[in-house]
Amino acid sequence: MSERAARVEQPDERGDPLVVVDELRSYYESERLLGGKPVKAVDGVSFEIRRGETLGIVGESGCGKTTLGRTLVRLEEATDGTVRYDGTDVTTLSGTELKRWRKNAQLVFQDPTASLNERQTVGAVIREPLEAHSWGDPHSRRERVYDLLELVGLAPEHYYRYPHQFSGGQKQRIGIARALALEPDFLVLDEPVSALDVSVQAKILNLLSDLQAELDLTYLLIAHDLSVVRHVCDRVGVMYLGKLMELGPSEELFSDPANPYTQSLLSAIPKPDPSAPFQRLPLRGTPPSPRDPPSGCVFSTRCPLKIRPDIEGNHDLSRAQWEAIDRFREVLRERDLADVTFVERLRERLGLSTRFTPIPTVAEELLGDVSFPDSVEAALSRAVDRAAEGEVSAARAELADALGGVCEREQPVRHDVGEGHSSRCHRHLEAYADADDVLEGEDGVGGVLEGL
Amino acid sequence: MTGERDQHRNAGRRHLDERSLRERVTANPRPAILWIAGLLALLALELGTIAGVTLEAGSWIGTRTTGLWERGGLSRVALLAVALVGLVGASGRLSAIDRFRVTAGAGVDAEGDSNAAVDADTSESNESRVPNTPRAVDTAVIAALVGTVVVLAIWVGAAGLVRTVGQGTLTWIADLPTLTAREVISNEGYQTPDGTWHGTFLGLSPAVAWALRVVVIYAYALLWVGWVFVGYRWFRTHYRRVEWTPRDDVVDRLRRHRWAQFGMVVVFVFLVMALFAPVLGPTTAEADLYGPYSHTFEYYDQGSGSVEELTVGEANLETRSVGYEAENVGPMSYDEYDRFHPFGTMPDGSDLFTFLVAGARISLVIGLLSVGLSGALATVFALISAYYRGLADLVLVVTGDTVMGVPRLLLLILLTVLLADTWLGGLYDGGILLAVVLAVTGWPYLWRSFRGPALQIAEAEWIDAARGFGQSTTVIMRTHMLPYLVGYLLIYCSMVLGGVILAVAGLSFLGLGITAPTPEWGRAVNLGQDYIATTSWHISLIPGLMITLVVTGFNALGDGVRDAIDPKADDSSSDNASNARGGGV
Ligand code: SF4
């Protein structure tokens, strides 16, 4: 015990990066044989994980956080970019080198039931990594498994039981013991408690942090539960549609989020501290498909702080006007990406009824009650005509040209917004820092992004 | 303080499970001794047969003469070994230890003892010798290997025994009466005019003597099965380290499944028929079918009033069943030479029952061989398909579909005819060729059935976990995928086995495949088809019914195994588990 404590205290080991991720991309090929676009699950993500820290990755489901974790432990192949582990690029390892490296980095799975082979005894499950790496002799392996069982809070007599005989929390302990068998330095925890009862979650999280202190582990914790992340992580990254939107120290990110997406996410949870300085922003709609991410900023389809363009003739549109336009464009977007069969297209051309409401009707419904300046009106009616002819993509392009702003045109770059704190958003540029225009009419407007 | 705790802990661990099987048996020897005693008693009843087989095998190995396989007693032992391997497979995917225990426990023969000790130890030493060998290797290949090793041990042991014990002694032992020998309960004799029977067991009538022998044989076989099951139960309660495994539930469900039990009974009857073929019939296939003119028997000639000797062939000419009253020997009747025919006679005058029991053995050998081959192919291909997907899967799909695209009957006929004159066609009267052809044309059907489940299993997260710590592909397939396929393997193979028996019968019916005079059920149906509407209806009908029954039986067994394996069929298993829940969390 005392040896371990001494190891933890060594200061020189702490702080320098263990894992450096640089412009990592991980795409899934389309299931369709021809013409499908790849799913960009992870699309140009860069960060580093320091020795001994816990880095949290949060985001809605489908944002690519799980793929990111799996790519880091080489369960998924990286499409592009590098992952340096202790200086070595692990994305190019193969064969025995890869096998040797795998000892360093292990994954703890989300669903403990699904990740344990139910036909193996617990002893066999935990022993298997040791056998795969010819670790010691059978006797010492057995001893090691006993030690591991005790380490994760189980008992040696569980050796000859089957996973089926354990509760969810106990199964996750078995999964953790298996991950620890080869004495890794780095663990990717893929939502390790989200499949468990609430009463058990805290116990598993405590176990993980005890293990971290005892074994000097480095964690990447993937979660969608923000409160879990806030309590456990040193730093947190926020992912949306394959991009890292914001990365910063845990406390700072929660108390003073810089990115509109992070703000929206945090707005969704009941605020523990009502005096928190940031503005509550509603998170509307659902994320678009990662197969067709929006151009420019990936969050631009849902962003409440989206930067609006200047309209010809210097008109300022009201919030109601913009919302009507956004809704209409969203319909066009969905219509464009929907799988429309050839016959349906034909029926639409011929003016026959299809499963879709005709675009002019939709436009009438969404835009009819609102009046627009002439230039906007003209752009909208051109788009409606185009869409009615079946050229939905052209209609979308038309509207993007006339009404899309910088958020749709350009990908935001990373801005440093504090000590070790960065965010991707055009709002961090001097020219767009003032968000009053879009927040007009919201309750308690003003000073939203002050201090950025 | 710490030291004390460690000591305590280590003591607890030691007590836990580090004892090898031998140590566990030594700690509580009573059940093991009792069980082995019972086993030896069962073996002793057949000591003569075993000695005979040993002698035969020993001298065969000594002189390297061939041709023993077909009719020798050795085939019985080989079949026993194959059946045991099947039994082992049927008990699900046992871990290495469990499996060896069952194999040894099933008492392959006297050598089973030493095998048990050795094999139980290998579970430990395996780990040091071959680091990547999983504990639970459960491939059919391994099972077959175990079987082969056992058979080899018997053969080599036999040769050694013949050398050391000496041929004379062994011959003497071999001549000892055994429980099931035909001579002990003989049904061959003649009736003198005063109505008494001579030559039969206790002077009983041949019909009663024959029935008695059949009952004794089945009782003996039933004892074996019961004793093996008792061994399994005792092992579970006294020696197994694991107190509960998912397979226990499967066994329990199987025991409650009526339809499966029907299947088991039918399959048991069929297996015993195949194993004990030479002693079950009222006469033997050698005398009646293969060499009727080199075997003689005695009968009482009414005309001369004396006991005469006659060759079987000559007698058979007078006992033919060819469709009219004057020339017909129906079921459960005597012919004019006082020979009893439980199922009547064939058109050539030979005994139908003898023909059928001998045919059971041939059907079983062909069935097991072809299903084993195609099952192994299908399993390996399904694993490859599911694990690699993509191109490998595509190639297999195309190959499989190509084979399935050609009408199977056409392919069967083509291959059997083409290869009939090669060395392969000569083995086992064409039986081996038939088995191989059936396997080659049949694997895509099995593979199709396995591919879906295999694809599903390949998605399992524990496979990702295993890849994550660098487990090798072959081990992943064996330990993490195959165990989940074994159930499907058993289900489909048992169903296909029925189909193969049917196919062999069908081909023989068409005059292909098995050649005369080898007894094959389909040939019997074929031979009798001209007389189906006459008094000699039995020639076609009885074998036809038996084929139907056996095929149904195998299907029932497959259904039962599927229901037993499918956990959704019965959720009560979770109750067992909660009792055994450990502490923590
Ligand atoms: S770049 Fe524009 S759309 Fe993206 S988060 Fe910032 S304000 Fe919103």
PDB file of C-alpha atoms in Angstrom, chain A residues 143-277:
ATOM      1  CA  GLU A 143      -3.488 -15.449  -7.781  1.00  0.00           C
ATOM      2  CA  ARG A 144      -3.622 -12.343  -9.925  1.00  0.00           C
ATOM      3  CA  VAL A 145      -7.305 -12.901 -10.624  1.00  0.00           C
ATOM      4  CA  TYR A 146      -7.975 -13.240  -6.889  1.00  0.00           C
ATOM      5  CA  ASP A 147      -6.121  -9.994  -6.303  1.00  0.00           C
ATOM      6  CA  LEU A 148      -8.090  -8.268  -9.030  1.00  0.00           C
ATOM      7  CA  LEU A 149     -11.386  -9.546  -7.656  1.00  0.00           C
ATOM      8  CA  GLU A 150     -10.506  -8.107  -4.266  1.00  0.00           C
ATOM      9  CA  LEU A 151      -9.262  -4.911  -5.849  1.00  0.00           C
ATOM     10  CA  VAL A 152     -12.638  -4.218  -7.443  1.00  0.00           C
ATOM     11  CA  GLY A 153     -14.583  -5.166  -4.349  1.00  0.00           C
ATOM     12  CA  LEU A 154     -15.508  -8.741  -5.151  1.00  0.00           C
ATOM     13  CA  ALA A 155     -14.324 -11.890  -3.405  1.00  0.00           C
ATOM     14  CA  PRO A 156     -12.132 -14.796  -4.530  1.00  0.00           C
ATOM     15  CA  GLU A 157     -15.000 -17.222  -4.131  1.00  0.00           C
ATOM     16  CA  HIS A 158     -16.658 -15.543  -7.098  1.00  0.00           C
ATOM     17  CA  TYR A 159     -14.020 -17.135  -9.309  1.00  0.00           C
ATOM     18  CA  TYR A 160     -16.178 -20.083 -10.287  1.00  0.00           C
ATOM     19  CA  ARG A 161     -19.459 -18.254 -10.680  1.00  0.00           C
ATOM     20  CA  TYR A 162     -21.027 -17.165 -13.929  1.00  0.00           C
ATOM     21  CA  PRO A 163     -21.826 -13.531 -14.799  1.00  0.00           C
ATOM     22  CA  HIS A 164     -25.505 -14.438 -14.787  1.00  0.00           C
ATOM     23  CA  GLN A 165     -25.275 -14.841 -11.011  1.00  0.00           C
ATOM     24  CA  PHE A 166     -24.270 -11.232 -10.408  1.00  0.00           C
ATOM     25  CA  SER A 167     -26.057  -7.897 -10.299  1.00  0.00           C
ATOM     26  CA  GLY A 168     -25.354  -5.133 -12.807  1.00  0.00           C
ATOM     27  CA  GLY A 169     -22.969  -3.313 -10.516  1.00  0.00           C
ATOM     28  CA  GLN A 170     -21.063  -6.488  -9.773  1.00  0.00           C
ATOM     29  CA  LYS A 171     -20.840  -7.293 -13.471  1.00  0.00           C
ATOM     30  CA  GLN A 172     -19.357  -3.874 -14.104  1.00  0.00           C
ATOM     31  CA  ARG A 173     -16.798  -4.603 -11.377  1.00  0.00           C
ATOM     32  CA  ILE A 174     -15.913  -7.777 -13.269  1.00  0.00           C
ATOM     33  CA  GLY A 175     -15.537  -5.728 -16.444  1.00  0.00           C
ATOM     34  CA  ILE A 176     -13.248  -3.307 -14.644  1.00  0.00           C
ATOM     35  CA  ALA A 177     -11.188  -6.159 -13.229  1.00  0.00           C
ATOM     36  CA  ARG A 178     -10.764  -7.558 -16.725  1.00  0.00           C
ATOM     37  CA  ALA A 179      -9.665  -4.157 -18.015  1.00  0.00           C
ATOM     38  CA  LEU A 180      -7.144  -3.850 -15.196  1.00  0.00           C
ATOM     39  CA  ALA A 181      -5.724  -7.358 -15.582  1.00  0.00           C
ATOM     40  CA  LEU A 182      -2.820  -6.336 -17.781  1.00  0.00           C
ATOM     41  CA  GLU A 183      -1.923  -3.327 -15.636  1.00  0.00           C
ATOM     42  CA  PRO A 184      -2.790  -0.630 -18.184  1.00  0.00           C
ATOM     43  CA  ASP A 185      -1.983   3.021 -17.619  1.00  0.00           C
ATOM     44  CA  PHE A 186      -4.882   4.341 -19.637  1.00  0.00           C
ATOM     45  CA  LEU A 187      -8.539   3.396 -19.438  1.00  0.00           C
ATOM     46  CA  VAL A 188     -11.326   4.551 -21.688  1.00  0.00           C
ATOM     47  CA  LEU A 189     -14.540   4.435 -19.659  1.00  0.00           C
ATOM     48  CA  ASP A 190     -17.438   4.345 -22.092  1.00  0.00           C
ATOM     49  CA  GLU A 191     -20.424   5.488 -20.032  1.00  0.00           C
ATOM     50  CA  PRO A 192     -19.438   3.035 -17.324  1.00  0.00           C
ATOM     51  CA  VAL A 193     -22.421   3.693 -15.094  1.00  0.00           C
ATOM     52  CA  SER A 194     -25.237   4.705 -17.403  1.00  0.00           C
ATOM     53  CA  ALA A 195     -26.608   1.155 -17.625  1.00  0.00           C
ATOM     54  CA  LEU A 196     -26.666   0.780 -13.844  1.00  0.00           C
ATOM     55  CA  ASP A 197     -29.172   1.579 -11.121  1.00  0.00           C
ATOM     56  CA  VAL A 198     -28.786   5.072  -9.748  1.00  0.00           C
ATOM     57  CA  SER A 199     -28.023   3.672  -6.299  1.00  0.00           C
ATOM     58  CA  VAL A 200     -25.081   1.731  -7.698  1.00  0.00           C
ATOM     59  CA  GLN A 201     -23.672   4.432  -9.942  1.00  0.00           C
ATOM     60  CA  ALA A 202     -21.957   6.363  -7.176  1.00  0.00           C
ATOM     61  CA  LYS A 203     -20.322   3.206  -5.845  1.00  0.00           C
ATOM     62  CA  ILE A 204     -18.833   2.347  -9.198  1.00  0.00           C
ATOM     63  CA  LEU A 205     -17.639   5.923  -9.710  1.00  0.00           C
ATOM     64  CA  ASN A 206     -16.020   5.893  -6.282  1.00  0.00           C
ATOM     65  CA  LEU A 207     -14.378   2.593  -7.088  1.00  0.00           C
ATOM     66  CA  LEU A 208     -13.014   4.067 -10.300  1.00  0.00           C
ATOM     67  CA  SER A 209     -11.559   7.095  -8.585  1.00  0.00           C
ATOM     68  CA  ASP A 210     -10.061   4.942  -5.808  1.00  0.00           C
ATOM     69  CA  LEU A 211      -8.472   2.767  -8.456  1.00  0.00           C
ATOM     70  CA  GLN A 212      -7.156   5.812 -10.236  1.00  0.00           C
ATOM     71  CA  ALA A 213      -5.438   7.029  -7.107  1.00  0.00           C
ATOM     72  CA  GLU A 214      -4.150   3.605  -6.180  1.00  0.00           C
ATOM     73  CA  LEU A 215      -2.894   2.509  -9.586  1.00  0.00           C
ATOM     74  CA  ASP A 216      -2.039   5.916 -11.034  1.00  0.00           C
ATOM     75  CA  LEU A 217      -4.408   5.523 -13.941  1.00  0.00           C
ATOM     76  CA  THR A 218      -5.317   7.978 -16.652  1.00  0.00           C
ATOM     77  CA  TYR A 219      -8.987   8.046 -17.654  1.00  0.00           C
ATOM     78  CA  LEU A 220     -10.992   9.164 -20.608  1.00  0.00           C
ATOM     79  CA  LEU A 221     -14.548   9.190 -19.296  1.00  0.00           C
ATOM     80  CA  ILE A 222     -17.302   9.241 -21.874  1.00  0.00           C
ATOM     81  CA  ALA A 223     -20.699  10.255 -20.582  1.00  0.00           C
ATOM     82  CA  HIS A 224     -23.905  11.963 -21.461  1.00  0.00           C
ATOM     83  CA  ASP A 225     -24.753  12.651 -17.845  1.00  0.00           C
ATOM     84  CA  LEU A 226     -23.234  16.037 -17.098  1.00  0.00           C
ATOM     85  CA  SER A 227     -23.422  15.750 -13.324  1.00  0.00           C
ATOM     86  CA  VAL A 228     -21.320  12.585 -13.423  1.00  0.00           C
ATOM     87  CA  VAL A 229     -18.709  14.368 -15.484  1.00  0.00           C
ATOM     88  CA  ARG A 230     -18.685  17.446 -13.309  1.00  0.00           C
ATOM     89  CA  HIS A 231     -17.863  15.451 -10.196  1.00  0.00           C
ATOM     90  CA  VAL A 232     -15.344  13.082 -11.605  1.00  0.00           C
ATOM     91  CA  CYS A 233     -13.407  14.872 -14.316  1.00  0.00           C
ATOM     92  CA  ASP A 234     -10.485  17.262 -14.183  1.00  0.00           C
ATOM     93  CA  ARG A 235     -11.164  18.572 -17.661  1.00  0.00           C
ATOM     94  CA  VAL A 236     -14.123  18.185 -19.969  1.00  0.00           C
ATOM     95  CA  GLY A 237     -14.547  18.172 -23.709  1.00  0.00           C
ATOM     96  CA  VAL A 238     -17.933  18.781 -25.323  1.00  0.00           C
ATOM     97  CA  MET A 239     -18.601  16.994 -28.594  1.00  0.00           C
ATOM     98  CA  TYR A 240     -21.222  17.694 -31.196  1.00  0.00           C
ATOM     99  CA  LEU A 241     -21.513  15.885 -34.530  1.00  0.00           C
ATOM    100  CA  GLY A 242     -17.950  14.637 -34.510  1.00  0.00           C
ATOM    101  CA  LYS A 243     -16.406  17.953 -33.521  1.00  0.00           C
ATOM    102  CA  LEU A 244     -14.981  19.026 -30.219  1.00  0.00           C
ATOM    103  CA  MET A 245     -16.931  22.247 -29.537  1.00  0.00           C
ATOM    104  CA  GLU A 246     -15.367  23.194 -26.261  1.00  0.00           C
ATOM    105  CA  LEU A 247     -12.613  21.902 -24.017  1.00  0.00           C
ATOM    106  CA  GLY A 248     -11.733  23.248 -20.635  1.00  0.00           C
ATOM    107  CA  PRO A 249     -11.183  22.658 -16.940  1.00  0.00           C
ATOM    108  CA  SER A 250     -14.218  21.028 -15.445  1.00  0.00           C
ATOM    109  CA  GLU A 251     -15.249  23.709 -12.951  1.00  0.00           C
ATOM    110  CA  GLU A 252     -14.727  26.563 -15.367  1.00  0.00           C
ATOM    111  CA  LEU A 253     -16.578  24.852 -18.154  1.00  0.00           C
ATOM    112  CA  PHE A 254     -19.577  24.217 -15.947  1.00  0.00           C
ATOM    113  CA  SER A 255     -19.701  27.608 -14.267  1.00  0.00           C
ATOM    114  CA  ASP A 256     -18.729  29.700 -17.255  1.00  0.00           C
ATOM    115  CA  PRO A 257     -19.326  27.851 -20.526  1.00  0.00           C
ATOM    116  CA  ALA A 258     -18.039  29.652 -23.571  1.00  0.00           C
ATOM    117  CA  ASN A 259     -19.666  27.812 -26.451  1.00  0.00           C
ATOM    118  CA  PRO A 260     -23.357  28.251 -27.291  1.00  0.00           C
ATOM    119  CA  TYR A 261     -23.724  24.469 -27.540  1.00  0.00           C
ATOM    120  CA  THR A 262     -22.312  23.920 -24.083  1.00  0.00           C
ATOM    121  CA  GLN A 263     -24.580  26.627 -22.765  1.00  0.00           C
ATOM    122  CA  SER A 264     -27.579  24.959 -24.324  1.00  0.00           C
ATOM    123  CA  LEU A 265     -26.583  21.582 -22.890  1.00  0.00           C
ATOM    124  CA  LEU A 266     -26.134  22.997 -19.430  1.00  0.00           C
ATOM    125  CA  SER A 267     -29.427  24.832 -19.684  1.00  0.00           C
ATOM    126  CA  ALA A 268     -31.149  21.510 -20.034  1.00  0.00           C
ATOM    127  CA  ILE A 269     -30.183  20.321 -16.570  1.00  0.00           C
ATOM    128  CA  PRO A 270     -31.727  21.789 -13.467  1.00  0.00           C
ATOM    129  CA  LYS A 271     -29.247  24.384 -12.352  1.00  0.00           C
ATOM    130  CA  PRO A 272     -27.624  23.586  -9.051  1.00  0.00           C
ATOM    131  CA  ASP A 273     -26.560  27.196  -8.722  1.00  0.00           C
ATOM    132  CA  PRO A 274     -29.211  29.713  -9.821  1.00  0.00           C
ATOM    133  CA  SER A 275     -26.774  32.584  -9.745  1.00  0.00           C
ATOM    134  CA  ALA A 276     -24.579  31.058 -12.405  1.00  0.00           C
ATOM    135  CA  PRO A 277     -23.529  33.827 -14.741  1.00  0.00           C
TER     136      PRO A 277
END
